[in-house]
């Protein structure tokens, strides 16, 4: 690597008049303005692009409480990596969840029970780096919190220290109350998750709608009250009839965040890949998902256009290449003449 001074000196040698117009068909296109020749190029690897800027205020637990008090619905979306968190944050989500659904939708696993703690932590860190305003929550994966409240607290602490998220989510109702109490008394915010709990799908007989009977709805309310009492700042209600979710919401003082639970909840959460349409046509999507975009279609169109351009020689065009001065090129051609 030459010292900076010598680079500056060689730049000075390159000064030539700027050509009147860039005619791509003529050899004159090799003449480029000196400012361009000496520019360093920014890395293309940061999805942030420009330095981070976000005019939104940081969302804290008191922001969420005040939204709930005002009856202003809380918006939550999953993000599984830096770009998906970056866009969710900039689009104004109040909360971003690193859900263990990432096992299936981002890592292609069969179900959520397969994902490991270290894998979740890696994704939590990337989401946390991209999130400037939203309140971030990481999902504890199966096997990392059920054995004892101590085990759960140990895992929750790793989420805060290593995953860099602000709160954790865990599945389960009243049986998890001592665990939730242990974590919240250590100062870690806990988001509960009751109704359909995907980590227990084998015991539930699959992804089934819950609380469809009066007894089932009563159990759901008991669970909701127990996790509230144990210190949860909010609770996810998944796949329960809308009327039940609305009544449970009315009985609680903490917000409910619905997914497949109707409009009577205090907020909503969806899996980002589902709602932006990042999957091929024909793939099964649950009834409660509203698809707001067609990311699959747009990405496929772009990749096909790139393929066609490369095959036909349309890409890369001269504007996608790095320029060199005429003198240097001539010198190089001269030097290799006899090679
Ligand atoms: O894993 C997940 O994405 C969830 C949801 C509540 C969406 O738990």
Short mmCIF file of C-alpha atoms and ligand atoms in Angstrom, two decimals:
data_model
loop_
_atom_site.label_atom_id
_atom_site.label_comp_id
_atom_site.label_asym_id
_atom_site.label_seq_id
_atom_site.Cartn_x
_atom_site.Cartn_y
_atom_site.Cartn_z
CA UNK A 1 0.00 0.00 0.00
CA UNK A 2 1.68 3.28 -1.02
CA UNK A 3 1.77 6.05 1.57
CA UNK A 4 -1.03 8.65 1.32
CA UNK A 5 1.40 11.31 0.10
CA UNK A 6 2.47 9.31 -2.91
CA UNK A 7 -1.17 8.64 -3.85
CA UNK A 8 -1.84 12.38 -3.73
CA UNK A 9 1.25 13.01 -5.87
CA UNK A 10 0.19 10.46 -8.48
CA UNK A 11 -3.28 12.03 -8.53
CA UNK A 12 -1.69 15.39 -9.28
CA UNK A 13 0.02 13.87 -12.33
CA UNK A 14 -3.29 12.66 -13.68
CA UNK A 15 -4.92 16.06 -14.16
CA UNK A 16 -6.30 16.37 -17.68
CA UNK A 17 -9.05 18.49 -19.17
CA UNK A 18 -12.49 16.96 -18.75
CA UNK A 19 -13.83 15.76 -22.09
CA UNK A 20 -16.73 17.79 -23.46
CA UNK A 21 -19.09 14.83 -23.46
CA UNK A 22 -18.84 11.19 -22.58
CA UNK A 23 -19.15 9.30 -25.83
CA UNK A 24 -19.31 5.68 -24.80
CA UNK A 25 -18.59 4.49 -28.32
CA UNK A 26 -15.30 6.40 -28.61
CA UNK A 27 -11.94 5.82 -26.90
CA UNK A 28 -12.35 9.27 -25.31
CA UNK A 29 -14.53 7.61 -22.69
CA UNK A 30 -11.33 6.56 -20.96
CA UNK A 31 -10.67 10.22 -20.07
CA UNK A 32 -12.31 10.88 -16.75
CA UNK A 33 -12.36 13.87 -14.40
CA UNK A 34 -9.49 13.82 -11.95
CA UNK A 35 -11.84 14.13 -8.99
CA UNK A 36 -13.43 10.82 -9.95
CA UNK A 37 -10.08 9.13 -10.54
CA UNK A 38 -8.89 9.97 -7.02
CA UNK A 39 -12.11 9.21 -5.17
CA UNK A 40 -12.14 6.45 -2.62
CA UNK A 41 -15.20 4.29 -2.94
CA UNK A 42 -17.58 3.77 0.00
CA UNK A 43 -18.20 0.19 1.02
CA UNK A 44 -21.23 -1.31 -0.64
CA UNK A 45 -21.72 -3.69 2.23
CA UNK A 46 -23.58 -1.58 4.76
CA UNK A 47 -27.36 -1.63 4.19
CA UNK A 48 -27.49 1.60 6.21
CA UNK A 49 -25.95 3.44 3.26
CA UNK A 50 -25.70 6.93 4.68
CA UNK A 51 -24.77 7.48 8.33
CA UNK A 52 -27.64 6.44 10.59
CA UNK A 53 -30.33 9.02 11.03
CA UNK A 54 -33.78 8.54 12.45
CA UNK A 55 -35.96 11.43 13.50
CA UNK A 56 -38.18 9.21 15.65
CA UNK A 57 -38.02 9.26 19.40
CA UNK A 58 -36.80 6.12 21.13
CA UNK A 59 -39.64 3.82 22.16
CA UNK A 60 -39.41 2.78 25.80
CA UNK A 61 -41.70 0.85 28.11
CA UNK A 62 -43.28 4.15 29.18
CA UNK A 63 -43.96 5.01 25.51
CA UNK A 64 -45.75 1.67 25.17
CA UNK A 65 -47.70 2.29 28.39
CA UNK A 66 -48.80 5.70 27.21
CA UNK A 67 -49.86 4.36 23.78
CA UNK A 68 -51.92 1.76 25.59
CA UNK A 69 -53.45 4.32 27.92
CA UNK A 70 -54.45 6.52 24.99
CA UNK A 71 -55.93 3.53 23.13
CA UNK A 72 -53.41 4.04 20.33
CA UNK A 73 -52.73 0.57 18.82
CA UNK A 74 -49.16 -0.71 19.33
CA UNK A 75 -47.42 -1.86 16.14
CA UNK A 76 -44.99 -4.77 16.25
CA UNK A 77 -43.23 -6.67 13.49
CA UNK A 78 -40.64 -9.40 13.39
CA UNK A 79 -37.17 -8.75 12.02
CA UNK A 80 -34.58 -11.44 11.61
CA UNK A 81 -31.52 -9.56 10.45
CA UNK A 82 -30.01 -6.10 9.95
CA UNK A 83 -31.87 -5.06 6.75
CA UNK A 84 -35.28 -6.27 7.92
CA UNK A 85 -34.85 -4.47 11.25
CA UNK A 86 -33.57 -1.34 9.54
CA UNK A 87 -36.66 -1.05 7.33
CA UNK A 88 -39.10 -1.93 10.14
CA UNK A 89 -37.55 0.71 12.37
CA UNK A 90 -37.62 3.37 9.66
CA UNK A 91 -41.21 2.47 8.79
CA UNK A 92 -42.22 3.40 12.33
CA UNK A 93 -42.76 0.14 14.19
CA UNK A 94 -43.15 0.62 17.95
CA UNK A 95 -41.66 -2.80 18.69
CA UNK A 96 -39.42 -5.16 16.75
CA UNK A 97 -39.48 -8.84 17.66
CA UNK A 98 -36.67 -11.24 16.85
CA UNK A 99 -39.15 -14.10 16.80
CA UNK A 100 -38.01 -17.70 16.76
CA UNK A 101 -40.09 -17.92 13.56
CA UNK A 102 -36.71 -17.01 12.03
CA UNK A 103 -35.89 -20.73 12.37
CA UNK A 104 -38.42 -21.44 9.64
CA UNK A 105 -38.71 -18.30 7.52
CA UNK A 106 -35.06 -17.18 7.54
CA UNK A 107 -33.08 -20.38 8.20
CA UNK A 108 -35.30 -22.93 6.47
CA UNK A 109 -35.70 -25.20 9.50
CA UNK A 110 -38.61 -27.58 9.88
CA UNK A 111 -39.98 -25.91 13.01
CA UNK A 112 -38.95 -23.49 15.75
CA UNK A 113 -37.78 -26.20 18.16
CA UNK A 114 -34.60 -26.65 16.09
CA UNK A 115 -33.10 -23.20 16.60
CA UNK A 116 -30.25 -22.85 19.08
CA UNK A 117 -29.63 -20.12 21.63
CA UNK A 118 -26.39 -19.01 19.92
CA UNK A 119 -28.22 -18.71 16.59
CA UNK A 120 -30.93 -16.55 18.15
CA UNK A 121 -28.31 -14.36 19.81
CA UNK A 122 -26.49 -13.79 16.51
CA UNK A 123 -29.73 -12.59 14.87
CA UNK A 124 -30.69 -10.49 17.92
CA UNK A 125 -27.35 -8.67 17.68
CA UNK A 126 -27.81 -7.85 14.00
CA UNK A 127 -31.36 -6.59 14.62
CA UNK A 128 -30.22 -4.51 17.58
CA UNK A 129 -27.48 -2.85 15.48
CA UNK A 130 -30.05 -1.67 12.95
CA UNK A 131 -32.72 -0.49 15.37
CA UNK A 132 -32.54 3.09 16.53
CA UNK A 133 -36.06 3.78 17.84
CA UNK A 134 -38.23 0.70 18.21
CA UNK A 135 -38.28 -1.32 21.42
CA UNK A 136 -36.52 -4.62 20.65
CA UNK A 137 -37.61 -7.98 22.03
CA UNK A 138 -35.91 -11.36 21.55
CA UNK A 139 -37.75 -14.70 21.67
CA UNK A 140 -36.29 -17.33 24.01
CA UNK A 141 -35.99 -20.57 22.04
CA UNK A 142 -37.37 -23.88 23.24
CA UNK A 143 -35.15 -25.58 25.81
CA UNK A 144 -33.52 -22.44 27.14
CA UNK A 145 -36.02 -21.41 29.81
CA UNK A 146 -38.42 -24.22 30.79
CA UNK A 147 -36.15 -26.16 33.16
CA UNK A 148 -36.12 -23.64 35.98
CA UNK A 149 -36.53 -19.91 36.66
CA UNK A 150 -32.72 -19.81 37.14
CA UNK A 151 -32.12 -21.28 33.70
CA UNK A 152 -34.56 -18.75 32.22
CA UNK A 153 -32.93 -15.81 34.00
CA UNK A 154 -29.50 -16.93 32.77
CA UNK A 155 -30.80 -17.03 29.19
CA UNK A 156 -32.59 -13.70 29.52
CA UNK A 157 -29.40 -12.05 30.79
CA UNK A 158 -27.52 -13.36 27.73
CA UNK A 159 -30.20 -11.78 25.50
CA UNK A 160 -29.60 -8.40 27.09
CA UNK A 161 -25.79 -8.59 27.33
CA UNK A 162 -24.97 -10.49 24.13
CA UNK A 163 -28.11 -10.14 22.00
CA UNK A 164 -28.35 -6.40 22.81
CA UNK A 165 -32.17 -6.48 22.80
CA UNK A 166 -34.22 -4.63 25.41
CA UNK A 167 -36.66 -7.31 26.45
CA UNK A 168 -37.43 -11.00 26.00
CA UNK A 169 -40.49 -13.02 25.05
CA UNK A 170 -41.32 -16.47 26.30
CA UNK A 171 -44.21 -18.83 25.66
CA UNK A 172 -46.54 -20.15 28.33
CA UNK A 173 -49.25 -19.15 30.79
CA UNK A 174 -49.67 -19.59 34.54
CA UNK A 175 -47.12 -22.42 34.77
CA UNK A 176 -44.48 -19.88 33.66
CA UNK A 177 -45.44 -17.25 36.25
CA UNK A 178 -42.53 -17.99 38.68
CA UNK A 179 -40.12 -17.82 35.73
CA UNK A 180 -41.53 -14.51 34.51
CA UNK A 181 -41.37 -13.15 38.06
CA UNK A 182 -37.71 -14.20 38.36
CA UNK A 183 -36.76 -12.42 35.11
CA UNK A 184 -38.78 -9.25 35.68
CA UNK A 185 -37.49 -8.82 39.23
CA UNK A 186 -33.98 -8.86 37.74
CA UNK A 187 -35.04 -5.84 35.68
CA UNK A 188 -35.56 -7.51 32.33
CA UNK A 189 -38.84 -6.69 30.56
CA UNK A 190 -40.84 -9.80 29.62
CA UNK A 191 -43.43 -10.10 26.85
CA UNK A 192 -45.73 -13.07 27.50
CA UNK A 193 -47.11 -15.31 24.76
CA UNK A 194 -50.27 -17.38 25.23
CA UNK A 195 -53.00 -18.99 23.09
CA UNK A 196 -51.27 -20.89 20.29
CA UNK A 197 -47.70 -21.37 21.45
CA UNK A 198 -45.78 -22.76 18.44
CA UNK A 199 -42.96 -24.24 20.55
CA UNK A 200 -45.57 -26.61 22.04
CA UNK A 201 -47.14 -27.56 18.71
CA UNK A 202 -46.52 -31.28 19.31
CA UNK A 203 -48.54 -31.17 22.51
CA UNK A 204 -51.22 -28.95 20.97
CA UNK A 205 -51.70 -31.29 18.01
CA UNK A 206 -50.29 -28.78 15.51
CA UNK A 207 -50.93 -25.12 14.80
CA UNK A 208 -54.50 -25.04 16.08
CA UNK A 209 -56.72 -22.12 16.99
CA UNK A 210 -57.01 -21.98 20.79
CA UNK A 211 -59.72 -20.89 23.26
CA UNK A 212 -62.62 -21.82 21.02
CA UNK A 213 -64.70 -23.17 23.88
CA UNK A 214 -65.88 -21.38 26.99
CA UNK A 215 -63.49 -23.52 29.11
CA UNK A 216 -60.62 -22.81 26.74
CA UNK A 217 -61.36 -19.09 26.82
CA UNK A 218 -61.46 -19.17 30.64
CA UNK A 219 -58.05 -20.87 30.71
CA UNK A 220 -56.73 -18.21 28.33
CA UNK A 221 -57.96 -15.46 30.69
CA UNK A 222 -56.37 -17.22 33.70
CA UNK A 223 -53.09 -17.42 31.82
CA UNK A 224 -53.29 -13.77 30.80
CA UNK A 225 -53.97 -12.64 34.38
CA UNK A 226 -51.15 -14.84 35.71
CA UNK A 227 -48.50 -13.49 33.32
CA UNK A 228 -49.69 -9.94 34.01
CA UNK A 229 -49.45 -10.56 37.76
CA UNK A 230 -45.94 -12.03 37.28
CA UNK A 231 -44.77 -8.76 35.74
CA UNK A 232 -45.11 -9.03 31.94
CA UNK A 233 -45.27 -5.60 30.31
CA UNK A 234 -47.54 -6.98 27.54
CA UNK A 235 -48.76 -10.33 26.28
CA UNK A 236 -49.05 -11.83 22.79
CA UNK A 237 -52.37 -13.56 22.08
CA UNK A 238 -51.92 -15.93 19.16
CA UNK A 239 -54.66 -17.63 17.13
CA UNK A 240 -57.69 -17.16 19.36
CA UNK A 241 -61.20 -16.02 18.38
CA UNK A 242 -61.42 -12.24 18.07
CA UNK A 243 -64.27 -11.96 20.59
CA UNK A 244 -62.31 -13.88 23.22
CA UNK A 245 -59.19 -11.76 22.64
CA UNK A 246 -61.25 -8.57 22.93
CA UNK A 247 -62.80 -9.68 26.24
CA UNK A 248 -59.44 -10.81 27.65
CA UNK A 249 -57.94 -7.46 26.59
CA UNK A 250 -60.66 -5.62 28.52
CA UNK A 251 -59.85 -7.58 31.69
CA UNK A 252 -56.14 -6.76 31.63
CA UNK A 253 -54.24 -3.64 32.60
CA UNK A 254 -51.28 -4.52 30.32
CA UNK A 255 -51.54 -4.37 26.50
CA UNK A 256 -52.35 -7.45 24.45
CA UNK A 257 -50.54 -7.88 21.14
CA UNK A 258 -52.63 -9.95 18.75
CA UNK A 259 -51.59 -12.28 15.96
CA UNK A 260 -54.64 -13.99 14.52
CA UNK A 261 -56.63 -12.56 17.44
CA UNK A 262 -58.70 -9.81 15.83
CA UNK A 263 -58.90 -6.05 16.18
CA UNK A 264 -59.89 -5.96 19.84
CA UNK A 265 -56.28 -6.35 21.02
CA UNK A 266 -54.17 -3.38 22.15
CA UNK A 267 -51.70 -3.94 19.30
CA UNK A 268 -50.78 -6.28 16.46
CA UNK A 269 -47.75 -8.32 15.43
CA UNK A 270 -47.01 -10.08 12.15
CA UNK A 271 -44.09 -12.01 10.72
CA UNK A 272 -42.38 -9.61 8.31
CA UNK A 273 -41.71 -12.14 5.53
CA UNK A 274 -45.44 -12.98 5.47
CA UNK A 275 -46.75 -9.41 5.28
CA UNK A 276 -44.22 -8.12 2.73
CA UNK A 277 -44.81 -11.19 0.54
CA UNK A 278 -41.31 -12.61 0.56
CA UNK A 279 -42.30 -16.07 -0.64
CA UNK A 280 -43.31 -17.72 -3.92
CA UNK A 281 -46.92 -17.71 -5.08
CA UNK A 282 -48.88 -20.68 -3.84
CA UNK A 283 -47.10 -21.01 -0.49
CA UNK A 284 -49.51 -21.49 2.42
CA UNK A 285 -50.14 -18.37 4.48
CA UNK A 286 -52.30 -18.32 7.59
CA UNK A 287 -55.77 -16.75 7.35
CA UNK A 288 -54.87 -13.83 9.61
CA UNK A 289 -51.99 -12.59 7.42
CA UNK A 290 -52.66 -9.56 5.25
CA UNK A 291 -50.09 -9.37 2.46
CA UNK A 292 -49.01 -5.76 1.92
CA UNK A 293 -46.25 -6.32 -0.63
CA UNK A 294 -44.72 -8.65 -3.21
CA UNK A 295 -41.05 -8.75 -2.28
CA UNK A 296 -40.62 -12.18 -3.88
CA UNK A 297 -42.04 -10.94 -7.21
CA UNK A 298 -39.94 -7.77 -7.20
CA UNK A 299 -36.72 -9.57 -6.20
CA UNK A 300 -37.30 -12.27 -8.83
CA UNK A 301 -37.96 -9.67 -11.52
CA UNK A 302 -34.73 -7.84 -10.62
CA UNK A 303 -32.61 -10.99 -10.50
CA UNK A 304 -33.97 -12.19 -13.85
CA UNK A 305 -33.18 -8.78 -15.39
CA UNK A 306 -29.63 -9.04 -14.01
CA UNK A 307 -29.25 -12.55 -15.43
CA UNK A 308 -30.45 -11.37 -18.85
CA UNK A 309 -28.11 -8.36 -18.78
CA UNK A 310 -25.06 -10.48 -17.92
CA UNK A 311 -25.88 -13.08 -20.56
CA UNK A 312 -26.39 -10.41 -23.23
CA UNK A 313 -23.38 -8.29 -22.24
CA UNK A 314 -25.51 -5.27 -21.26
CA UNK A 315 -24.06 -5.42 -17.75
CA UNK A 316 -21.63 -4.11 -16.67
CA UNK A 317 -21.79 -0.93 -18.77
CA UNK A 318 -18.93 1.64 -18.76
CA UNK A 319 -20.58 3.59 -15.93
CA UNK A 320 -20.26 0.53 -13.70
CA UNK A 321 -16.48 0.31 -14.16
CA UNK A 322 -13.57 2.08 -12.49
CA UNK A 323 -11.80 4.64 -14.68
CA UNK A 324 -8.07 4.96 -15.40
CA UNK A 325 -6.23 7.87 -16.98
CA UNK A 326 -5.16 7.66 -20.60
CA UNK A 327 -1.48 8.16 -19.67
CA UNK A 328 -1.50 5.35 -17.14
CA UNK A 329 -3.25 3.04 -19.55
CA UNK A 330 -0.80 3.89 -22.33
CA UNK A 331 2.09 3.32 -19.93
CA UNK A 332 0.68 -0.01 -18.91
CA UNK A 333 0.09 -1.08 -22.53
CA UNK A 334 3.66 -0.06 -23.36
CA UNK A 335 5.07 -1.95 -20.39
CA UNK A 336 3.35 -5.20 -21.36
CA UNK A 337 3.94 -4.86 -25.08
CA UNK A 338 6.50 -7.66 -25.14
CA UNK A 339 4.94 -9.84 -22.50
O1 LIG B 1 -41.71 -16.18 16.45
C1 LIG B 1 -42.48 -15.29 16.13
O2 LIG B 1 -42.31 -14.66 15.08
C2 LIG B 1 -43.58 -15.00 17.05
C3 LIG B 1 -44.72 -14.14 16.70
C4 LIG B 1 -45.59 -13.73 17.80
C5 LIG B 1 -44.93 -13.51 15.47
O3 LIG B 1 -43.56 -15.48 18.13
#
